[in-house]
Amino acid sequence: MPSSRSPWSKRSLTAQAMGHVDPITKAIVPPIHVTTTYIRDEDNAYSSGFVYGRPDNATIREAEEVLAMLEEAEAGALLFSSGMAAATAVFQALDPGDHIVASKVMYWALRNWLMTEAVRWGLKVDFVETDDLEALRGAVKPGVTKLVWVETPSNPLWTITDIAAAAEIAHAAGARIAVDSTTASPIHTRPLTLGADIVMHAATKVLNGHSDVVAGVLAGAKADAFWARVASIRKMQGAILGPFEAYLLMRGMRTLHVRTAAQAKSALDLAQRFSSHPKVARVLYPGLPQHPGHDIAARQMENGFGYMLSIQVSEGEAAAIRAAARVGLWKRATSLGGVESLIEHRASIEGPGTPCPPDLLRLSTGIEDVEDLYRDLDEALRG
């Protein structure tokens, strides 16, 4: 849906970074604003709207404007220094003793933070398979639960939670719902339009898309007191993004629609082909009809099913690790969403307590030739 302030589509607005032109030089790429402080008016006011570099930076605001447009976020968007900084700010805006229900399968670092630091600060956290709506309904405590945190598709099993149904459950209990939509991106899913209150992205991933920026973002459905508290936490704790990083993020987002289309197409192609591979026991990808969450994904995702998939190697953990060691074009590295394709034996990274099967390889599909990607991994699996 186009921006309410423009007749142009989201794709056009993103490609031109909202069409901003520098008023002085007429440059079509806005300058990087690095100042830390601003001139006051003669009456000591700040008519420019900029006071100090920590909460106020024009380069960061320009990137936030694009993100808010993509997510249709009435409250706007807030950029953070990392995905973890963005996610934990939401939990820090709660009060000690508040109850949280969170997806059992989620980004491992956030799950570990919730099991340790969040508990130390007095939050009460229950993990549940949020794709099971009855389990979610049973875990939410009316009047007690204050936040439901959903990751969908969930990393690295790519389970799908029905966001609209989960939002109904959360709101009926008097709780907010926040969605980690990192692997979907606003190109494939817009959680706020499905009833979510907050959407979070590790902008390090596909939003930037070039593996050279660490950033996070929150977008809000409504500018209420809770959203104001989240914004205050970012400001007071200094969890801000630098202007150069915001510039690089904006640079990356200009090609977001083109990249995600290519990556999703290749991911589906690979998922289909590896589904019948003799060395692969199972492919996990929501675009496959046999995926348990396929019907929900087809309803709430658009423009494809994303760039992430996992394969379970038929000969087990050792064979999976060997295959990851043999690839040439795929890069054996952590992270996801970049233009280069990455492969990782995820259970080794997450360690004890991980819900990740030991025979699983996580694949982040880039923009390389899909025939090259298939041949490289096929040869690595066959040894």
XYZ file of C-alpha atoms in Angstrom:
383
model
C 0.000 0.000 0.000
C 1.482 3.419 -0.918
C 2.346 5.970 1.724
C -0.612 8.165 2.700
C 1.573 11.176 1.829
C 2.564 10.003 -1.620
C 0.965 8.563 -4.751
C 3.953 6.246 -5.224
C 4.267 2.604 -4.226
C 6.380 1.345 -1.333
C 8.863 -0.072 -3.820
C 9.334 3.316 -5.483
C 9.547 5.176 -2.183
C 12.120 2.725 -0.812
C 14.236 2.804 -3.967
C 14.445 6.595 -3.721
C 14.685 6.737 0.098
C 11.362 8.630 0.178
C 12.599 10.895 -2.601
C 14.530 13.245 -0.332
C 16.768 15.745 -2.117
C 19.380 17.772 -0.243
C 17.995 21.339 -0.172
C 21.418 22.994 -0.527
C 23.282 20.916 -3.118
C 20.223 19.217 -4.699
C 22.003 15.869 -4.248
C 19.722 12.853 -4.638
C 21.705 11.039 -1.926
C 21.309 13.002 1.330
C 24.497 13.859 3.246
C 25.559 12.070 6.422
C 24.813 14.311 9.404
C 27.419 13.727 12.102
C 26.929 16.729 14.396
C 26.387 16.075 18.094
C 24.771 19.400 18.956
C 22.576 22.122 17.445
C 22.159 25.916 17.692
C 19.391 27.157 19.950
C 17.019 29.895 18.877
C 17.398 33.322 20.440
C 14.631 32.486 22.905
C 16.457 29.201 23.803
C 13.938 27.058 21.917
C 14.831 24.493 19.268
C 12.602 25.319 16.310
C 14.587 22.885 14.151
C 13.364 19.962 16.255
C 16.953 18.882 16.893
C 18.473 19.244 20.357
C 21.315 16.766 20.864
C 22.927 14.048 18.795
C 21.925 11.113 20.988
C 18.176 11.260 20.280
C 18.268 13.647 17.295
C 19.991 12.962 13.986
C 18.672 13.732 10.520
C 20.323 10.725 8.836
C 18.783 8.353 11.369
C 15.366 9.989 11.045
C 15.469 9.600 7.266
C 16.081 5.861 7.596
C 13.346 5.613 10.247
C 10.913 7.307 7.880
C 11.483 4.613 5.255
C 11.030 1.847 7.838
C 7.847 3.379 9.251
C 6.449 3.659 5.724
C 7.252 0.016 4.955
C 5.622 -1.227 8.164
C 2.664 1.203 8.034
C 3.604 2.237 11.560
C 1.482 5.104 12.877
C 3.809 5.593 15.843
C 6.848 5.648 13.586
C 10.067 3.671 13.810
C 13.026 3.764 16.181
C 16.494 2.675 15.111
C 18.789 1.026 17.657
C 22.443 0.054 17.776
C 21.588 -3.648 17.266
C 18.685 -6.045 17.010
C 19.305 -7.102 20.607
C 19.184 -3.473 21.768
C 15.851 -3.034 19.989
C 14.328 -6.248 21.326
C 15.466 -5.823 24.928
C 14.153 -2.239 25.015
C 10.638 -3.642 24.685
C 11.125 -5.931 27.686
C 12.825 -3.184 29.685
C 9.721 -1.045 29.224
C 7.785 -3.570 31.328
C 7.639 -3.521 35.127
C 9.214 -6.031 37.536
C 6.812 -8.894 38.088
C 5.212 -8.606 34.653
C 4.504 -11.871 32.878
C 5.723 -12.585 29.342
C 4.845 -15.386 26.950
C 7.463 -15.896 24.247
C 8.051 -18.231 21.326
C 10.008 -21.309 22.351
C 11.867 -21.304 19.041
C 13.491 -17.919 18.540
C 16.814 -16.187 18.055
C 19.077 -17.927 20.568
C 20.729 -14.790 22.022
C 17.385 -13.223 22.884
C 16.114 -16.489 24.321
C 19.195 -16.712 26.551
C 18.735 -13.080 27.634
C 15.127 -13.776 28.578
C 16.138 -16.844 30.590
C 18.858 -14.968 32.479
C 18.930 -11.166 32.594
C 15.191 -10.671 32.196
C 14.513 -13.033 35.086
C 17.129 -11.292 37.231
C 15.290 -8.015 36.642
C 12.058 -9.522 37.922
C 10.277 -10.435 34.721
C 8.449 -13.749 34.566
C 8.870 -15.571 31.279
C 7.126 -18.647 29.904
C 8.144 -20.159 26.573
C 5.554 -21.854 24.380
C 5.174 -23.080 20.819
C 3.310 -20.018 19.596
C 2.347 -21.719 16.336
C 0.092 -23.890 18.550
C -2.717 -21.450 19.299
C -4.229 -23.619 22.011
C -0.860 -23.795 23.776
C -0.534 -20.034 23.442
C -4.027 -19.478 24.800
C -3.260 -21.726 27.749
C -0.012 -19.905 28.542
C -1.449 -16.384 28.474
C -2.836 -15.260 31.838
C -5.628 -12.673 31.570
C -4.791 -9.539 33.517
C -1.315 -10.883 34.365
C 0.442 -11.379 31.039
C 1.654 -8.012 29.762
C 3.509 -9.030 26.603
C 3.363 -11.822 24.050
C 6.578 -12.033 22.008
C 6.307 -13.939 18.743
C 9.025 -14.747 16.243
C 7.709 -15.838 12.858
C 9.083 -17.471 10.811
C 11.028 -18.770 13.806
C 14.772 -19.251 13.584
C 16.001 -21.887 12.642
C 12.975 -24.207 12.280
C 10.864 -21.646 10.364
C 7.644 -22.435 12.184
C 4.798 -20.046 11.387
C 2.638 -18.321 13.980
C -0.736 -16.942 12.948
C -0.126 -13.296 13.862
C -3.756 -12.178 13.629
C -4.964 -15.048 15.838
C -2.118 -14.560 18.322
C -2.941 -10.853 18.507
C -6.549 -11.659 19.355
C -5.431 -13.960 22.160
C -3.006 -11.392 23.552
C -5.406 -8.470 23.389
C -8.261 -10.476 24.930
C -5.974 -11.043 27.942
C -5.031 -7.373 28.162
C -1.506 -7.937 26.809
C 0.471 -6.356 24.009
C 1.950 -8.416 21.218
C 5.338 -7.801 19.631
C 6.565 -9.679 16.559
C 10.163 -10.356 15.575
C 9.756 -10.256 11.792
C 13.455 -10.217 10.934
C 13.403 -13.137 8.517
C 10.141 -12.107 6.875
C 11.033 -8.433 6.411
C 8.291 -5.904 5.651
C 8.338 -7.146 2.062
C 6.860 -10.514 3.047
C 4.896 -9.731 6.238
C 3.525 -6.588 7.893
C 2.637 -7.620 11.453
C 1.134 -4.255 12.450
C -1.553 -4.621 9.792
C -2.360 -8.052 11.267
C -2.931 -6.719 14.775
C 0.539 -6.570 16.327
C 1.426 -3.609 18.540
C 5.162 -3.586 17.846
C 7.307 -5.150 15.145
C 11.028 -5.682 15.589
C 13.783 -6.330 13.048
C 17.452 -7.058 13.371
C 18.212 -4.565 10.601
C 21.671 -6.142 10.405
C 20.054 -8.835 8.284
C 18.038 -8.437 5.081
C 17.024 -4.806 5.647
C 20.661 -3.807 5.240
C 21.482 -6.840 3.137
C 25.222 -6.309 2.735
C 26.661 -7.755 5.965
C 28.336 -4.481 6.915
C 25.966 -2.880 9.455
C 24.790 -3.926 12.917
C 21.425 -2.297 13.647
C 17.953 -2.914 15.026
C 14.565 -1.273 14.603
C 11.188 -1.160 16.292
C 8.032 0.081 14.587
C 4.890 0.860 16.559
C 1.201 0.665 15.767
C 0.210 3.392 18.201
C 2.041 6.255 19.905
C 0.848 5.388 23.412
C 2.527 5.614 26.812
C 4.279 2.260 26.354
C 5.794 3.343 23.036
C 6.944 6.585 24.659
C 8.639 4.540 27.365
C 10.468 2.453 24.780
C 11.651 5.645 23.069
C 12.803 7.034 26.419
C 14.792 3.871 27.139
C 16.598 4.225 23.825
C 17.354 7.868 24.550
C 18.425 7.516 28.182
C 20.431 4.303 27.743
C 22.110 5.544 24.588
C 21.186 2.507 22.500
C 21.413 4.594 19.340
C 22.625 3.871 15.849
C 25.492 5.932 14.454
C 24.797 8.205 11.477
C 27.236 6.366 9.191
C 25.533 3.054 9.980
C 22.147 4.670 9.318
C 23.471 5.900 5.971
C 24.655 2.385 5.055
C 21.314 0.945 6.146
C 19.509 3.434 3.920
C 21.847 2.506 1.070
C 20.978 -1.149 1.561
C 17.232 -0.604 1.808
C 17.114 1.101 -1.593
C 17.485 -2.345 -3.195
C 15.380 -4.217 -0.623
C 12.516 -5.120 -2.948
C 14.827 -6.378 -5.684
C 17.009 -8.383 -3.298
C 14.185 -10.035 -1.378
C 12.431 -11.060 -4.585
C 15.568 -12.736 -5.917
C 16.417 -14.354 -2.583
C 12.910 -15.728 -2.008
C 12.771 -17.161 -5.521
C 16.106 -18.941 -5.074
C 15.173 -20.183 -1.580
C 11.986 -21.775 -2.912
C 13.881 -23.358 -5.803
C 16.467 -24.823 -3.420
C 13.808 -26.022 -0.976
C 11.953 -27.859 -3.742
C 15.066 -29.476 -5.158
C 16.568 -30.566 -1.848
C 13.212 -32.054 -0.788
C 13.986 -35.028 -3.024
C 17.744 -35.130 -2.442
C 19.028 -38.551 -1.306
C 21.214 -36.992 1.398
C 18.481 -34.767 2.845
C 15.951 -36.170 5.313
C 13.798 -33.056 5.548
C 13.604 -29.501 4.278
C 12.126 -26.808 6.518
C 10.721 -23.934 4.462
C 7.264 -22.359 4.785
C 6.910 -22.115 1.021
C 6.644 -25.896 0.698
C 3.067 -27.306 0.765
C 4.160 -30.032 3.203
C 5.396 -27.466 5.741
C 3.035 -27.506 8.786
C 2.622 -23.730 8.651
C 2.316 -23.386 4.896
C -1.380 -22.457 4.797
C -0.953 -19.733 7.414
C 2.202 -18.478 5.708
C 0.374 -18.311 2.382
C -2.282 -16.186 4.071
C -0.107 -13.747 5.995
C 3.015 -13.603 3.822
C 3.214 -11.939 0.414
C 5.765 -11.696 -2.375
C 7.172 -15.096 -1.486
C 8.130 -16.971 1.667
C 11.500 -15.485 2.503
C 15.141 -16.310 2.009
C 15.739 -18.681 4.949
C 15.466 -22.468 4.960
C 16.993 -25.381 6.821
C 17.835 -28.914 5.762
C 18.202 -31.969 7.970
C 20.947 -34.237 6.700
C 19.896 -37.867 6.439
C 23.153 -39.295 7.797
C 23.063 -37.195 10.969
C 25.081 -34.570 12.794
C 28.574 -35.574 11.699
C 27.512 -35.652 8.048
C 25.915 -32.217 8.397
C 29.102 -30.749 9.856
C 31.189 -32.372 7.107
C 28.911 -30.950 4.415
C 29.210 -27.452 5.849
C 32.991 -27.832 5.787
C 33.057 -28.854 2.110
C 31.129 -25.988 0.505
C 32.909 -23.463 -1.674
C 30.377 -20.859 -2.807
C 28.266 -20.950 0.352
C 30.051 -19.162 3.185
C 30.326 -20.931 6.544
C 29.385 -18.040 8.806
C 26.844 -16.746 11.310
C 24.146 -14.234 10.337
C 21.654 -14.106 7.514
C 19.967 -11.899 4.950
C 23.033 -10.699 3.052
C 23.646 -10.822 -0.686
C 26.042 -13.723 -0.075
C 24.658 -17.156 0.835
C 25.563 -18.494 4.278
C 25.490 -21.974 5.767
C 25.723 -22.893 9.435
C 25.473 -25.933 11.682
C 23.206 -24.136 14.099
C 23.163 -26.587 17.024
C 26.928 -26.119 17.447
C 26.396 -22.383 17.860
C 23.435 -22.529 20.222
C 24.826 -25.234 22.492
C 23.047 -27.115 25.306
C 19.300 -26.582 25.527
C 18.891 -25.641 21.892
C 15.651 -26.729 20.190
C 17.663 -27.074 16.985
C 18.105 -30.690 15.768
C 21.775 -31.766 15.564
C 21.438 -32.829 11.918
C 20.233 -29.383 10.796
C 22.030 -26.948 8.513
C 20.633 -23.401 8.360
C 20.793 -21.761 4.951
C 20.551 -18.046 4.198
C 20.023 -17.650 0.479
C 21.778 -14.750 -1.225
C 21.611 -13.455 -4.785
C 24.145 -15.747 -6.452
C 23.217 -17.995 -9.382
C 20.845 -20.589 -7.917
C 22.361 -23.322 -10.111
C 25.765 -22.626 -8.572
C 24.274 -22.688 -5.064
C 22.557 -26.022 -5.673
C 25.605 -27.648 -7.270
C 27.928 -26.506 -4.493
C 25.741 -27.851 -1.683
C 24.808 -30.989 -3.622
C 28.489 -31.864 -4.036
C 29.200 -31.078 -0.383
C 26.374 -33.367 0.774
C 27.468 -36.221 -1.466
C 31.053 -35.873 -0.230
